[in-house]
Amino acid sequence: MQNTDHSPRDGFGSKIGTIAAVAGSAVGLGNIWRFPYITGENGGAAFILVYVFIVLFIGIPVMLSEFTIGRRAQRNAFGAFRLLAPRRPWYLVGVMGIAAAFMILAFYSTVAGWTFEYLRLSLVNGFKGKSPEELNALFENFYTGGWRPVIWQVVVMLLTGGILLAGVRKGIEKYTKILMPMLLVLLVILAIRSITLPGAMQGLNFLFRPDFSKIDASTILEALGQAFFSMSIGMGTIITYGSYIRKKDRLSETAFSVAGADLAVALLAGIAILPAVFAFGIAPSEGPGLVFITLPNIFQHMPGGYFWALMFFTLLIIAALTSTISVMEVVVAFISEEFSLRRRYATIIATIGVTFLGVLCTLSQGPYPQFSLFGRNLFDLMNFSTANIMLPTGGLFIVIFVGWFLGRKNVRDEISNGGTMKVRLFNIFLFLVRFIAPLAIAMVFLNGLGILKL
Ligand code: PFF
């Protein structure tokens, strides 16, 4: 496929840098903040089993499909569909992705802002001597409390815009390569502390002893949404990043490595958080505040807790930023390529637009609950509708596009780097994207929304 854009395109410079950048996108608040509380709300171990299945049979095929589209087209998520399917409505998948990027950033930047406040609190030793109830109240008062969360959110958006101004290789790739491994090590340490707390056993049972009576249609939809959200798939982020991958790197290897890292971090976060939830008598179904209430409790029960807290929240901020930049990149690449605008202007426009929606989201959590629709405040609405509706819908069309439209030869050519490489599981991949993934997504989706009763 010819690249008609004559300016040389920025892109990732190495294999390891590519994996770090894509893993940087995937690993984020979705793993450490969202996964533990969604698991807590959905009954634990059985949910996790469903989740792992979805990652393997739906998540990885969708991710590889997105890589294929992006690298083949060398374009942003919208432009890629326009180029590969001229005069057909497939570009609408790109449009939905760009809308989802806005909506995700709106609430994600709120939570990323919370992590900044928690870093500040760790610095001033603000958790010290507080009971679990007091830590609970601390969180409630903060996030409902008006402008402070908004200020942190603006800080997040400015940092995200700032990194993006530096470009793909010198911005995205350079930072993610160092920071992701550090996060992993720290999580392992926290997980060990958590499972050795008195009373942690109940949490381990919750995580690893499946109770299948807890599984219903809505649980499976939550698992699907969580997998899409966590893997950054279904909205063109991976298409966009795929377009930056060198032609000689292996797409399937990248997809497997990233999916593995993403799953490992989510499970580790579950192991770090849920046993502590039980040990400190917090309800696992506490919701979005779970991590922010549990972790300060753990830190108080660790030698050197002050230090660990500082480190943890710093890394959480980094994990969040390596994800926010990837979501924002979807918008920036779209604006700059489709409207032939300088990257700098595209970044400024995207940052302003997203911040506006984001501030509304943050305020809907506290002083302005009237910012709501369909009985959910804006924050909850964006969180639920992107993960559980827009991303799976996007993913459905993406696998159908690759499985049925792009052409077997083209797909094989892209995944095998022009036939220079053996791709062992190609037929299985094709079977998954043609039949299993679309059917499974459609069924979970219709069933979960109550449109189809199984
Ligand atoms: N995968 C990120 C996380 O788990 O925190 C969030 C995210 C990034 C979702 C990029 C969607 C996306 F396109």
Coordinates of C-alpha atoms in Angstrom, one line a residue, residues 210-375:
P210 CA -14.4 -19.1 41.7
D211 CA -18.1 -19.0 42.6
F212 CA -19.8 -19.4 39.3
S213 CA -23.2 -18.4 40.7
K214 CA -21.8 -14.9 40.6
I215 CA -21.6 -14.9 36.8
D216 CA -24.4 -13.4 34.8
A217 CA -24.9 -11.6 31.6
S218 CA -23.9 -8.2 33.0
T219 CA -20.7 -9.7 34.7
I220 CA -19.6 -11.0 31.3
L221 CA -20.2 -7.7 29.7
E222 CA -18.2 -6.0 32.4
A223 CA -15.3 -8.5 31.8
L224 CA -15.5 -7.7 28.0
G225 CA -15.5 -4.0 28.6
Q226 CA -12.7 -4.2 31.1
A227 CA -10.5 -6.3 28.7
F228 CA -11.0 -3.8 25.9
F229 CA -10.3 -0.9 28.2
S230 CA -7.3 -2.4 29.7
M231 CA -5.8 -3.5 26.4
S232 CA -6.5 -0.1 24.8
I233 CA -8.3 -1.8 22.0
G234 CA -11.5 -1.1 20.1
M235 CA -11.0 2.6 19.4
G236 CA -8.0 3.0 17.2
T237 CA -5.2 3.6 19.7
I238 CA -3.5 0.4 18.6
I239 CA -4.2 1.3 15.0
T240 CA -2.4 4.6 15.6
Y241 CA 0.5 3.1 17.4
G242 CA 0.6 0.2 14.9
S243 CA 1.2 2.8 12.2
Y244 CA 4.4 3.8 14.0
I245 CA 5.8 0.2 14.2
R246 CA 8.7 -0.5 11.9
K247 CA 8.0 -2.9 8.9
K248 CA 10.6 -5.4 10.2
D249 CA 9.1 -5.8 13.7
R250 CA 6.8 -8.7 14.4
L251 CA 3.3 -7.6 15.1
S252 CA 2.1 -10.9 16.6
E253 CA 5.0 -10.9 19.0
T254 CA 4.3 -7.4 20.1
A255 CA 0.6 -8.3 20.6
F256 CA 1.4 -11.3 22.8
S257 CA 4.0 -9.4 24.9
V258 CA 1.7 -6.5 25.5
A259 CA -1.3 -8.7 26.3
G260 CA 0.9 -10.7 28.7
A261 CA 2.3 -7.7 30.5
D262 CA -1.2 -6.1 30.7
L263 CA -2.7 -9.2 32.2
A264 CA 0.2 -9.7 34.6
V265 CA -0.1 -6.1 35.9
A266 CA -3.9 -6.4 36.4
L267 CA -3.5 -9.6 38.3
L268 CA -0.7 -8.2 40.4
A269 CA -2.8 -5.2 41.2
G270 CA -5.7 -7.5 42.2
I271 CA -3.3 -9.4 44.5
A272 CA -2.0 -6.1 45.9
I273 CA -5.4 -4.6 46.6
L274 CA -8.0 -7.2 47.3
P275 CA -6.4 -9.1 50.2
A276 CA -5.8 -5.7 51.8
V277 CA -9.4 -4.8 51.3
F278 CA -10.5 -7.8 53.4
A279 CA -7.7 -7.3 55.9
F280 CA -8.9 -3.7 56.6
G281 CA -12.6 -4.5 56.6
I282 CA -13.4 -2.5 53.4
A283 CA -16.2 -3.7 51.1
P284 CA -14.8 -5.1 47.9
S285 CA -17.7 -3.5 46.1
E286 CA -16.7 -0.1 47.2
G287 CA -16.3 1.1 43.6
P288 CA -13.9 3.6 42.0
G289 CA -12.5 4.7 45.4
L290 CA -11.2 1.2 46.2
V291 CA -7.5 1.7 45.4
F292 CA -7.4 5.2 46.9
I293 CA -8.8 3.9 50.2
T294 CA -7.0 0.6 50.4
L295 CA -3.5 1.5 49.5
P296 CA -2.9 4.2 52.1
N297 CA -4.0 1.6 54.6
I298 CA -1.3 -0.8 53.4
F299 CA 1.4 1.8 53.4
Q300 CA 0.7 2.5 57.1
H301 CA 1.4 -1.1 57.8
M302 CA 4.7 -1.3 56.0
P303 CA 8.1 -0.4 57.3
G304 CA 9.2 2.5 55.3
G305 CA 5.6 3.1 54.2
Y306 CA 6.2 6.8 53.7
F307 CA 8.8 6.0 51.1
W308 CA 6.7 3.2 49.4
A309 CA 3.7 5.5 49.1
L310 CA 5.8 8.1 47.4
M311 CA 7.2 5.7 45.0
F312 CA 3.9 4.0 44.3
F313 CA 1.9 7.1 43.5
T314 CA 4.8 8.5 41.4
L315 CA 4.7 5.3 39.3
L316 CA 0.9 5.3 39.1
I317 CA 1.1 8.8 37.7
I318 CA 3.6 7.6 35.1
A319 CA 1.4 4.6 34.2
A320 CA -1.5 6.9 33.8
L321 CA 0.4 9.4 31.7
T322 CA 1.8 6.7 29.3
S323 CA -1.9 5.8 28.7
T324 CA -3.3 9.3 28.5
I325 CA -0.7 10.2 25.8
S326 CA -1.8 7.2 23.8
V327 CA -5.4 8.2 23.9
M328 CA -4.6 11.8 23.1
E329 CA -2.3 10.6 20.3
V330 CA -5.4 9.2 18.5
V331 CA -6.9 12.6 18.4
V332 CA -3.6 14.4 17.6
A333 CA -2.7 12.1 14.8
F334 CA -6.2 12.4 13.4
I335 CA -6.2 16.3 13.5
S336 CA -2.7 16.7 12.2
E337 CA -3.0 14.2 9.3
E338 CA -6.5 14.8 8.2
F339 CA -6.5 18.6 8.4
S340 CA -2.8 18.9 7.5
L341 CA -2.1 20.8 10.6
R342 CA 1.3 21.0 12.4
R343 CA 1.5 18.5 15.2
R344 CA 2.0 21.3 17.6
Y345 CA -1.4 23.0 16.8
A346 CA -3.1 19.6 16.7
T347 CA -1.9 18.9 20.2
I348 CA -3.0 22.3 21.5
I349 CA -6.5 21.9 20.0
A350 CA -6.9 18.4 21.3
T351 CA -5.7 19.4 24.8
I352 CA -8.1 22.2 25.1
G353 CA -11.1 20.2 23.8
V354 CA -10.5 17.3 26.0
T355 CA -9.8 19.4 29.1
F356 CA -13.2 21.1 28.7
L357 CA -15.1 17.8 28.7
G358 CA -12.9 16.5 31.5
V359 CA -13.7 19.3 33.8
L360 CA -17.4 18.8 33.4
C361 CA -16.8 15.1 34.3
T362 CA -14.9 15.9 37.4
L363 CA -17.5 18.4 38.6
S364 CA -20.3 15.9 38.0
Q365 CA -18.7 13.9 40.8
G366 CA -19.1 16.6 43.4
P367 CA -20.5 20.1 43.2
Y368 CA -22.6 19.6 40.1
P369 CA -24.3 16.2 40.1
Q370 CA -26.8 17.7 37.7
F371 CA -24.3 17.1 35.0
S372 CA -25.8 13.7 34.3
L373 CA -27.6 11.7 31.7
F374 CA -29.5 8.4 31.7
G375 CA -29.4 8.4 35.5

